[in-house]
Coordinates of C-alpha atoms and ligand atoms in Angstrom, one line a residue:
M1 CA 120.9 99.9 23.3
Q2 CA 120.8 101.0 19.6
G3 CA 123.8 101.1 17.4
L4 CA 124.9 104.4 16.4
M5 CA 125.5 103.7 12.6
M6 CA 123.9 105.3 9.5
Q7 CA 120.8 103.8 8.4
Q8 CA 120.9 103.5 4.4
P9 CA 118.4 101.5 2.6
L10 CA 119.8 98.6 0.6
L11 CA 118.6 99.8 -2.9
V12 CA 119.6 98.4 -6.4
S13 CA 120.3 102.2 -7.5
S14 CA 123.2 102.2 -5.3
L15 CA 125.2 99.4 -7.3
L16 CA 124.8 101.8 -10.2
T17 CA 125.9 105.0 -8.4
H18 CA 128.6 103.3 -6.9
A19 CA 129.9 102.1 -10.2
E20 CA 129.4 105.4 -11.8
R21 CA 131.6 107.4 -8.9
H22 CA 134.3 104.7 -8.4
H23 CA 134.6 102.9 -11.6
G24 CA 133.3 105.3 -14.1
E25 CA 135.9 104.3 -16.9
R26 CA 135.2 100.6 -16.7
E27 CA 133.8 99.2 -20.1
I28 CA 130.5 97.6 -21.0
V29 CA 130.7 95.6 -24.3
S30 CA 127.8 94.2 -26.3
R31 CA 127.4 92.3 -29.3
R32 CA 124.3 94.0 -30.8
I33 CA 121.2 92.3 -32.4
E34 CA 122.3 94.6 -35.3
G35 CA 125.4 92.5 -35.5
D36 CA 127.9 95.2 -34.5
I37 CA 130.1 95.5 -31.2
H38 CA 129.0 98.2 -28.9
R39 CA 131.2 99.8 -25.9
Y40 CA 130.8 102.4 -23.5
S41 CA 131.7 103.1 -19.8
F42 CA 129.8 102.9 -16.6
T43 CA 129.5 106.6 -16.6
E44 CA 127.6 106.3 -19.9
L45 CA 125.5 103.3 -18.5
A46 CA 124.5 105.7 -15.3
R47 CA 123.6 108.8 -17.5
R48 CA 121.4 106.9 -20.2
S49 CA 119.8 104.8 -17.0
R50 CA 118.7 108.1 -15.6
R51 CA 117.4 109.5 -18.9
M52 CA 115.5 106.0 -19.1
A53 CA 114.2 106.7 -15.9
N54 CA 112.6 110.0 -17.0
A55 CA 111.3 108.3 -20.1
L56 CA 109.7 105.9 -17.9
S57 CA 108.0 108.5 -15.7
S58 CA 106.9 110.3 -19.1
L59 CA 105.1 106.9 -20.1
G60 CA 103.0 107.1 -16.6
I61 CA 105.0 104.5 -14.9
D62 CA 104.5 105.0 -11.0
R63 CA 106.4 103.1 -8.2
G64 CA 105.4 99.4 -8.1
D65 CA 104.2 99.5 -11.7
R66 CA 105.4 96.2 -13.5
V67 CA 107.6 97.0 -16.7
A68 CA 108.5 94.0 -18.9
T69 CA 111.7 93.2 -20.9
L70 CA 111.9 90.4 -23.8
A71 CA 115.6 90.7 -24.5
W72 CA 119.0 89.2 -24.8
N73 CA 122.0 90.3 -22.8
G74 CA 123.3 93.8 -23.8
Y75 CA 123.6 97.3 -22.6
R76 CA 120.0 98.6 -23.1
H77 CA 118.9 95.9 -21.2
L78 CA 121.1 96.5 -18.3
E79 CA 120.1 100.3 -18.6
L80 CA 116.2 99.1 -17.9
Y81 CA 117.6 97.1 -15.1
F82 CA 118.7 100.2 -13.3
A83 CA 116.0 102.6 -14.9
V84 CA 113.1 100.4 -13.9
S85 CA 114.2 99.2 -10.5
G86 CA 115.9 102.4 -9.5
S87 CA 112.9 104.6 -9.9
G88 CA 110.8 102.2 -7.9
A89 CA 109.1 100.2 -10.5
V90 CA 109.4 96.4 -10.8
L91 CA 111.5 94.9 -13.5
H92 CA 109.8 91.9 -15.1
T93 CA 112.1 89.7 -17.4
L94 CA 110.5 87.6 -19.7
N95 CA 111.9 84.5 -21.1
P96 CA 111.5 84.3 -25.0
R97 CA 111.9 80.6 -25.0
L98 CA 108.5 80.0 -23.5
H99 CA 105.5 79.2 -25.6
V100 CA 103.5 82.5 -26.4
D101 CA 100.3 81.3 -24.4
Q102 CA 102.7 81.1 -21.3
L103 CA 104.3 84.4 -22.0
A104 CA 100.7 85.9 -22.4
Y105 CA 99.6 84.1 -19.2
I106 CA 102.6 85.7 -17.4
I107 CA 102.2 89.2 -18.7
E108 CA 98.6 89.3 -17.7
N109 CA 99.4 87.8 -14.3
A110 CA 102.0 90.3 -13.7
A111 CA 99.7 93.2 -15.2
D112 CA 102.8 94.7 -17.2
R113 CA 102.1 98.1 -18.3
V114 CA 105.1 98.3 -20.9
V115 CA 106.9 95.8 -22.7
F116 CA 110.6 96.5 -23.9
F117 CA 111.8 94.1 -26.7
D118 CA 114.7 93.5 -28.7
I119 CA 113.5 93.7 -32.4
T120 CA 114.3 89.9 -33.0
F121 CA 111.2 89.3 -30.8
L122 CA 108.8 91.4 -32.7
P123 CA 107.0 88.1 -34.3
I124 CA 106.8 86.7 -30.6
I125 CA 105.3 90.2 -29.2
E126 CA 102.7 90.3 -31.9
E127 CA 101.5 86.9 -31.1
V128 CA 101.7 87.7 -27.6
A129 CA 99.7 91.0 -28.1
K130 CA 96.9 89.0 -29.6
R131 CA 96.4 86.9 -26.4
A132 CA 97.3 89.4 -23.8
T133 CA 95.4 92.7 -23.0
G134 CA 97.1 94.9 -20.7
P135 CA 100.4 96.5 -21.8
T136 CA 99.6 100.0 -23.3
V137 CA 102.9 100.6 -24.9
F138 CA 105.4 98.6 -26.5
V139 CA 109.1 99.8 -26.9
A140 CA 111.5 98.4 -29.5
M141 CA 114.8 98.4 -28.2
T142 CA 116.6 99.9 -30.9
T143 CA 117.4 103.1 -33.0
R144 CA 115.0 104.7 -35.1
A145 CA 116.9 103.4 -38.4
H146 CA 116.3 99.7 -37.5
M147 CA 112.8 100.3 -36.1
P148 CA 110.4 97.8 -38.2
A149 CA 108.7 99.3 -41.0
T150 CA 105.1 97.5 -40.1
H151 CA 104.0 95.8 -37.3
Q152 CA 100.7 94.2 -36.0
L153 CA 100.6 95.5 -32.5
P154 CA 97.2 96.8 -31.3
V155 CA 98.6 99.7 -29.2
S156 CA 101.5 102.1 -30.0
L157 CA 105.0 100.9 -30.7
L158 CA 107.6 103.2 -29.5
C159 CA 111.6 103.3 -30.4
Y160 CA 113.9 103.1 -27.4
E161 CA 116.5 105.7 -28.8
D162 CA 114.0 108.0 -29.5
L163 CA 112.8 107.9 -25.9
M164 CA 116.4 108.2 -25.0
D165 CA 117.1 111.4 -27.1
S166 CA 114.1 113.4 -25.8
H167 CA 114.8 112.9 -22.2
S168 CA 117.5 114.4 -19.9
D169 CA 119.9 112.7 -17.4
G170 CA 118.8 114.8 -14.7
F171 CA 117.2 112.4 -12.3
T172 CA 117.8 111.6 -8.6
W173 CA 117.2 107.9 -7.7
P174 CA 114.3 108.0 -5.1
L175 CA 115.0 106.8 -1.5
L176 CA 112.9 103.7 -1.4
N177 CA 112.1 101.4 1.2
E178 CA 114.6 98.5 0.7
N179 CA 111.8 96.0 1.1
D180 CA 110.1 97.1 -1.8
A181 CA 110.0 94.9 -5.0
C182 CA 112.6 95.8 -7.4
S183 CA 112.3 92.6 -10.0
L184 CA 110.0 89.7 -10.8
C185 CA 111.0 86.5 -12.7
Y186 CA 108.7 83.5 -13.3
T187 CA 109.8 79.9 -12.6
S188 CA 110.0 78.1 -15.9
G189 CA 107.1 76.3 -15.2
T190 CA 108.1 72.8 -15.6
T191 CA 105.6 71.7 -13.2
G192 CA 102.3 73.5 -13.6
L193 CA 102.0 77.1 -14.5
P194 CA 104.9 79.5 -14.1
K195 CA 104.7 81.2 -10.7
G196 CA 106.3 85.0 -9.8
V197 CA 109.1 85.4 -7.6
L198 CA 109.3 88.9 -6.7
Y199 CA 112.9 90.2 -5.4
S200 CA 113.1 93.0 -3.1
H201 CA 116.0 95.6 -3.3
R202 CA 117.1 94.4 0.1
S203 CA 117.4 90.7 -1.2
T204 CA 119.0 91.7 -4.4
V205 CA 121.9 93.8 -2.9
L206 CA 122.4 91.0 0.0
H207 CA 122.7 88.3 -2.7
T208 CA 125.0 90.8 -4.8
L209 CA 127.2 91.3 -1.5
S210 CA 127.3 87.4 -0.9
A211 CA 127.9 86.3 -4.5
A212 CA 130.8 88.3 -5.2
L213 CA 132.8 86.8 -2.4
P214 CA 135.9 85.0 -2.9
D215 CA 134.3 81.5 -2.0
A216 CA 131.3 82.3 -4.2
L217 CA 131.9 83.7 -7.5
N218 CA 135.1 85.5 -6.4
C219 CA 134.6 88.7 -8.4
S220 CA 136.8 92.0 -8.3
A221 CA 137.6 95.1 -10.1
R222 CA 140.5 93.1 -12.2
D223 CA 137.7 90.6 -13.8
T224 CA 136.1 91.0 -17.0
I225 CA 132.7 89.1 -16.8
L226 CA 130.6 87.5 -19.4
P227 CA 127.3 86.5 -18.2
V228 CA 126.3 84.0 -21.1
V229 CA 123.7 83.0 -18.9
P230 CA 120.5 85.3 -19.9
M231 CA 119.6 88.4 -18.3
F232 CA 116.0 87.3 -18.8
H233 CA 116.4 84.4 -16.5
V234 CA 116.8 85.2 -12.7
N235 CA 118.9 88.4 -13.6
A236 CA 121.9 86.7 -15.3
W237 CA 122.4 84.9 -11.9
G238 CA 122.9 88.3 -10.3
L239 CA 126.2 89.1 -12.6
P240 CA 125.1 92.6 -13.8
Y241 CA 124.6 93.8 -10.3
I242 CA 128.0 92.3 -9.0
A243 CA 129.8 93.7 -11.9
C244 CA 128.8 97.1 -10.8
M245 CA 129.6 96.6 -7.4
V246 CA 133.0 95.4 -7.9
G247 CA 133.8 97.5 -11.1
A248 CA 134.4 94.5 -13.4
K249 CA 134.4 95.1 -17.0
M250 CA 131.1 93.3 -18.5
V251 CA 130.9 91.8 -21.8
F252 CA 127.4 90.9 -23.0
P253 CA 127.0 88.3 -25.9
G254 CA 123.7 89.4 -27.4
P255 CA 122.0 86.6 -29.4
S256 CA 125.2 84.7 -30.2
L257 CA 125.3 81.7 -27.9
D258 CA 127.1 79.4 -30.2
G259 CA 130.8 77.9 -29.2
R260 CA 132.6 79.8 -32.0
S261 CA 130.8 83.4 -31.3
L262 CA 131.4 82.8 -27.4
Y263 CA 135.0 81.7 -28.1
E264 CA 135.8 84.9 -30.3
L265 CA 134.2 87.3 -27.8
I266 CA 136.1 85.9 -24.8
E267 CA 139.3 86.3 -26.5
A268 CA 138.9 89.7 -28.0
E269 CA 137.8 90.9 -24.8
Q270 CA 139.8 89.2 -22.8
V271 CA 137.3 87.8 -20.5
T272 CA 138.3 86.2 -17.2
L273 CA 135.2 84.9 -15.9
S274 CA 132.2 83.4 -17.7
A275 CA 128.8 81.8 -16.5
A276 CA 126.4 79.2 -18.3
V277 CA 124.6 76.3 -18.1
P278 CA 126.4 73.1 -19.1
T279 CA 124.9 72.8 -22.6
V280 CA 126.0 76.3 -23.6
L281 CA 129.6 75.5 -22.3
Q282 CA 129.6 72.2 -24.0
G283 CA 129.4 74.2 -27.5
L284 CA 132.4 76.2 -26.3
L285 CA 134.2 73.5 -25.5
A286 CA 133.6 71.8 -28.9
H287 CA 134.5 74.7 -30.7
A288 CA 137.6 75.0 -28.9
D289 CA 138.5 71.2 -29.1
E290 CA 137.7 71.3 -32.9
H291 CA 140.1 74.4 -33.4
Q292 CA 142.9 73.1 -30.9
A293 CA 142.1 76.7 -29.4
S294 CA 143.3 77.7 -25.9
F295 CA 141.9 80.3 -23.5
S296 CA 144.5 83.3 -23.2
S297 CA 142.5 85.2 -20.4
M298 CA 139.7 83.1 -19.2
R299 CA 140.7 81.9 -15.8
R300 CA 137.1 80.4 -14.5
T301 CA 133.6 79.6 -15.4
V302 CA 130.5 79.3 -13.4
V303 CA 128.5 76.2 -14.5
G304 CA 125.0 76.0 -13.0
G305 CA 121.4 75.5 -13.6
A306 CA 122.1 71.9 -14.4
P307 CA 124.5 69.5 -12.8
C308 CA 128.2 70.0 -14.3
P309 CA 129.2 66.8 -15.7
T310 CA 132.6 65.7 -14.3
A311 CA 133.9 65.3 -17.7
M312 CA 133.3 69.0 -18.3
T313 CA 135.1 70.0 -15.0
A314 CA 138.1 67.7 -16.1
T315 CA 138.3 69.2 -19.7
F316 CA 138.2 72.8 -18.6
Q317 CA 140.5 72.6 -15.7
D318 CA 143.3 69.7 -17.1
R319 CA 143.1 71.0 -20.6
Y320 CA 142.5 74.7 -20.8
G321 CA 143.6 75.8 -17.3
V322 CA 140.2 77.1 -16.6
D323 CA 138.8 76.5 -13.2
V324 CA 135.1 75.5 -12.8
L325 CA 132.6 76.9 -10.1
H326 CA 130.0 74.7 -9.8
A327 CA 127.1 76.5 -8.8
W328 CA 123.6 75.5 -7.4
G329 CA 120.6 77.8 -7.4
M330 CA 116.8 78.4 -8.2
T331 CA 114.6 81.2 -9.5
E332 CA 113.3 81.2 -5.8
L333 CA 117.1 81.8 -4.4
S334 CA 117.7 85.1 -6.6
P335 CA 119.4 82.4 -7.8
L336 CA 122.5 81.4 -5.7
G337 CA 122.3 78.9 -2.9
T338 CA 125.6 77.2 -3.1
V339 CA 129.0 77.3 -4.9
C340 CA 131.7 74.6 -4.8
S341 CA 134.9 76.1 -3.9
F342 CA 137.7 74.2 -1.9
K343 CA 138.4 74.3 1.7
S344 CA 141.9 74.4 2.5
H345 CA 142.4 70.8 3.5
Q346 CA 141.2 69.7 0.0
L347 CA 143.7 71.4 -2.1
G348 CA 146.5 68.9 -1.9
L349 CA 144.2 66.1 -2.9
P350 CA 145.0 64.2 -6.2
V351 CA 143.3 65.7 -9.0
E352 CA 140.6 62.7 -9.7
Q353 CA 139.3 63.4 -6.0
R354 CA 139.4 67.0 -6.3
N355 CA 137.2 66.6 -9.7
A356 CA 134.8 64.3 -7.6
I357 CA 134.3 66.9 -5.1
Q358 CA 133.5 69.4 -7.9
A359 CA 130.7 67.2 -9.1
K360 CA 128.9 68.6 -5.9
Q361 CA 126.9 71.7 -6.0
G362 CA 129.0 72.9 -2.9
R363 CA 128.7 74.9 0.1
A364 CA 126.1 77.5 1.4
L365 CA 126.8 80.9 0.6
F366 CA 126.7 83.3 3.9
G367 CA 122.9 84.4 3.9
I368 CA 121.8 80.7 3.0
D369 CA 121.1 77.9 5.4
M370 CA 120.1 74.3 3.9
K371 CA 119.2 71.2 5.6
I372 CA 118.2 67.5 4.2
V373 CA 115.0 66.0 5.6
D374 CA 113.3 62.5 5.4
A375 CA 109.6 62.1 4.2
S376 CA 108.5 63.1 7.9
G377 CA 110.5 66.4 8.1
N378 CA 113.3 65.1 10.1
E379 CA 116.6 66.4 9.6
L380 CA 119.2 64.1 8.2
P381 CA 122.9 63.8 9.0
W382 CA 125.5 65.4 6.8
D383 CA 127.4 62.0 6.3
G384 CA 127.5 62.0 2.6
R385 CA 125.3 59.1 2.2
S386 CA 122.0 59.9 3.6
T387 CA 119.7 61.7 0.9
G388 CA 116.7 63.7 1.4
D389 CA 114.6 66.7 0.6
L390 CA 116.7 69.6 0.3
H391 CA 115.2 72.7 2.2
V392 CA 116.7 76.3 2.4
S393 CA 116.3 79.5 4.2
G394 CA 118.0 82.7 4.0
H395 CA 117.7 86.3 3.1
W396 CA 117.0 86.1 -0.6
V397 CA 114.9 83.0 -0.4
S398 CA 111.3 83.6 -1.9
R399 CA 108.5 83.5 1.1
E400 CA 105.7 83.1 -1.0
Y401 CA 105.0 83.7 -5.0
F402 CA 103.5 87.0 -6.4
R403 CA 99.7 87.1 -5.9
G404 CA 100.0 84.6 -3.2
E405 CA 100.0 81.5 -5.5
N406 CA 101.1 78.3 -3.5
S407 CA 101.7 80.8 -0.6
A408 CA 101.7 77.9 2.0
R409 CA 104.7 76.4 0.5
L410 CA 107.2 77.1 3.3
R411 CA 107.5 74.2 6.0
N412 CA 108.4 75.6 9.5
G413 CA 110.1 78.6 7.8
W414 CA 112.1 76.5 5.5
F415 CA 111.4 76.5 1.5
P416 CA 111.5 73.1 -0.2
T417 CA 113.6 73.1 -3.0
G418 CA 112.2 70.0 -4.8
D419 CA 115.7 68.9 -5.1
V420 CA 117.0 65.7 -3.5
A421 CA 120.5 66.1 -1.9
K422 CA 123.2 64.8 0.3
I423 CA 125.5 66.7 2.4
D424 CA 129.0 65.9 3.4
P425 CA 130.6 66.3 6.7
D426 CA 132.7 69.2 4.8
G427 CA 129.2 71.1 4.2
F428 CA 129.4 70.3 0.5
M429 CA 125.8 69.6 -0.8
Q430 CA 125.3 67.1 -3.8
I431 CA 122.0 67.1 -5.6
T432 CA 121.3 63.6 -6.5
D433 CA 117.9 64.2 -8.5
R434 CA 114.8 66.4 -8.6
S435 CA 112.0 64.8 -6.4
K436 CA 109.9 64.3 -9.2
D437 CA 112.9 62.8 -11.2
V438 CA 113.9 60.2 -8.7
I439 CA 114.2 56.5 -9.7
K440 CA 113.2 54.3 -7.0
S441 CA 114.1 50.7 -7.7
G442 CA 112.9 48.1 -5.2
G443 CA 112.2 51.0 -2.7
E444 CA 115.8 52.3 -2.9
W445 CA 116.8 55.5 -4.6
I446 CA 119.1 55.5 -7.6
S447 CA 120.8 58.9 -8.4
S448 CA 120.0 59.6 -12.0
I449 CA 122.5 62.1 -11.8
D450 CA 125.4 59.9 -11.0
I451 CA 124.4 57.7 -13.9
E452 CA 124.6 60.5 -16.3
N453 CA 128.0 61.6 -14.9
V454 CA 129.4 58.2 -15.5
A455 CA 127.8 57.9 -18.9
T456 CA 129.2 61.3 -20.2
L457 CA 132.6 60.2 -19.5
H458 CA 132.5 57.7 -22.4
P459 CA 134.3 59.3 -25.2
D460 CA 131.3 58.0 -27.7
V461 CA 128.7 59.7 -25.6
L462 CA 127.7 63.4 -26.5
G463 CA 124.8 63.5 -24.0
A464 CA 123.1 61.3 -21.4
V465 CA 119.9 61.5 -19.8
C466 CA 118.7 58.6 -17.1
I467 CA 115.2 58.4 -16.5
A468 CA 112.9 56.1 -14.4
A469 CA 111.1 53.5 -16.3
S470 CA 108.2 51.3 -15.0
H471 CA 109.4 47.7 -14.2
P472 CA 107.1 44.8 -13.4
K473 CA 109.6 43.5 -10.4
W474 CA 111.4 46.4 -9.2
D475 CA 108.8 49.2 -9.6
E476 CA 110.9 51.4 -11.5
R477 CA 114.6 50.8 -13.3
P478 CA 117.1 53.0 -14.6
L479 CA 116.8 53.6 -18.5
L480 CA 119.5 55.7 -20.2
L481 CA 118.9 57.6 -23.3
V482 CA 122.2 58.7 -24.9
V483 CA 123.1 60.8 -27.9
K484 CA 126.1 59.6 -29.6
V485 CA 128.8 61.4 -30.9
P486 CA 128.4 62.0 -34.4
G487 CA 130.0 58.9 -36.4
S488 CA 130.2 56.7 -33.5
S489 CA 129.2 53.0 -33.8
V490 CA 129.4 52.3 -30.1
S491 CA 126.9 49.6 -28.9
S492 CA 124.4 49.8 -26.1
D493 CA 126.1 46.9 -24.5
E494 CA 129.7 48.6 -24.9
L495 CA 128.0 51.4 -23.0
L496 CA 126.5 49.4 -20.4
A497 CA 130.1 47.5 -19.6
H498 CA 131.4 51.2 -19.0
F499 CA 129.2 51.0 -15.8
D500 CA 130.9 48.2 -14.6
G501 CA 132.8 49.0 -11.3
K502 CA 132.1 52.7 -11.4
V503 CA 128.5 52.4 -9.7
A504 CA 126.9 49.9 -7.5
K505 CA 125.7 46.8 -9.6
W506 CA 122.0 47.4 -9.1
W507 CA 122.5 51.0 -10.2
K508 CA 123.4 50.1 -13.7
P509 CA 120.7 50.9 -16.2
D510 CA 119.1 47.9 -17.8
A511 CA 119.1 49.2 -21.3
V512 CA 120.4 52.2 -23.3
V513 CA 118.5 53.8 -26.0
F514 CA 119.9 56.0 -28.7
I515 CA 118.0 59.2 -29.4
D516 CA 118.7 61.8 -32.1
S517 CA 118.7 64.8 -29.4
I518 CA 117.8 65.8 -25.9
P519 CA 114.8 68.1 -25.5
L520 CA 115.5 71.2 -23.8
G521 CA 113.0 73.4 -21.9
A522 CA 113.0 77.2 -21.8
T523 CA 116.0 77.7 -19.6
G524 CA 118.3 75.1 -21.2
K525 CA 117.2 72.2 -18.7
V526 CA 116.5 68.8 -20.0
L527 CA 112.8 68.0 -20.1
K528 CA 112.9 64.8 -18.5
N529 CA 109.1 64.8 -18.4
T530 CA 108.8 64.6 -22.2
L531 CA 111.6 61.9 -22.2
R532 CA 109.5 60.0 -19.5
D533 CA 106.2 60.2 -21.3
Q534 CA 108.0 58.5 -24.3
F535 CA 109.7 55.8 -22.5
R536 CA 108.1 55.0 -19.4
N537 CA 106.9 51.7 -20.6
Y538 CA 110.0 50.7 -22.1
Y539 CA 110.5 47.9 -19.7
V540 CA 107.0 46.8 -19.4
G541 CA 105.7 47.1 -23.2
D542 CA 102.7 49.1 -24.3
Ligands
LIG601 P1 118.3 78.2 -12.5 O1 118.0 78.7 -13.8 O2 119.2 79.2 -11.7 O3 118.9 76.9 -12.3 P2 115.4 77.3 -12.2 O4 114.5 77.8 -11.2 O5 115.1 77.6 -13.3 O6 116.6 78.3 -11.8 O7 115.7 75.9 -11.8 C1 116.2 75.7 -10.5 C2 116.4 74.1 -10.4 O8 117.5 73.7 -11.4 C3 117.0 73.7 -9.5 O9 116.0 73.2 -8.3 C4 117.9 72.3 -9.7 O10 116.8 71.0 -9.6 C5 118.4 72.4 -10.8 N1 119.7 73.1 -10.8 C6 120.2 74.1 -10.8 N2 121.5 74.2 -10.8 C7 122.0 72.8 -10.6 C8 123.3 72.1 -10.5 N3 124.3 72.9 -10.4 N4 123.2 70.9 -10.3 C9 121.8 70.3 -10.5 N5 120.9 70.9 -10.5 C10 120.8 72.1 -10.8

């Protein structure tokens, strides 16, 4: 027997129409490229998104066409999120930190027809346009007054606000198939060529619903959300959609992601929830520390994209009263898979034990299932000790890549994440390594992440990376690369002694090498490959 309920497709545009009708007055605040602060309401966002939808159709954009953006977090970017996806085209967010050759490859692979970009990115766009034929229109996301005086683009350059001004807001969001694509994001390409992950309206709306829940990102109409995490990478972890769904005020930092700029914005706009990768939050904490500042409104921050060091959790929570929500995700997962929020029986635990739980990436959201498997694909127990390859499945997990690249990736219906993890009896998953980053010493695995966590607890350590270095006897041994706090004279022996009693003896790195800085990739992740290439033969000698 069929149920007798209305059938409405789950569409990205519904998030905006809901925000307009029920939270029209809520503010969206953006620090602009032009340097000033811009603010308007959800009502304005909805009106301008409809105008931009009309502009897109005047540019000849049809359903399914790819429209690219190369932009910071801001209201114009948000308008494109809805104008493009809402009208049935596919929003392709480009990561400006990628090399121009990679950007050109991605634009060609996606067959982008139009590229919208923030004016700061004109030099990148000019380089890309030399390499990628395909886009027929470029649009600078600015006003006429700020348009570049000259440019070297082979095709026409339009002005965003001119396009906006020349169209009406009379537009009805089409009733699309919920399984149609709404947006496209390429993986960061640390292994091989970037691959396109094509999200559907349905997967995006389901991700939004689940990610906003109290045990996930815990978002409500009383929140002011600062997505520091870029809108060009996995849709800023879904926060712009979530804010529309729950009616939260949104604050966009534009290009200023340094600690001071973020702190000032957080205080001025009374942000309650922020979200960023650990490296960016390190800058915020350093600023707060240096100025003996406090957070008057911020109650929690999402930390993800890389392991959240225990020292960071402790500092945020114990010193500043800001709860850390450690989250794990991937581009292929839209991105959220797990969030670390306590179960009720953990609340009364001593602070050290709670901080240790928060070093884990957390429990699976409803809509995602996970398991760990051994090399033969057998499922391993959730005993908090067994480590294996992490596989996931769910409503917002990619089935195959755009254009079928690597389409045979699923294993019996499960997506192999490339992460190595353990899961405890409470269902808390902890990443111990990426499969390509593991350290295998005498046939046993050592968790590079655990080693890094212990290292960063040392007050003289600004940053630490643990890599596998070849070893004549053990095959591989951990080598610790450390960036010291400026002015520190700590020795490698002192740092090694710091590990005594904190990790198993054979996990202790054999040596410490001091480096000036840690190389980061396009999404703020440590480029372990680069460091491995440089230091692989440290123990064997060249
Ligand atoms: P995202 O930017 O959402 O992290 P990417 O696809 O660029 O997405 O990278 C995903 C990978 O990043 C994961 O497979 C994992 O290796 C790593 N990662 C993400 N979040 C965490 C986390 N909290 N702890 C450890 N590693 C993480």
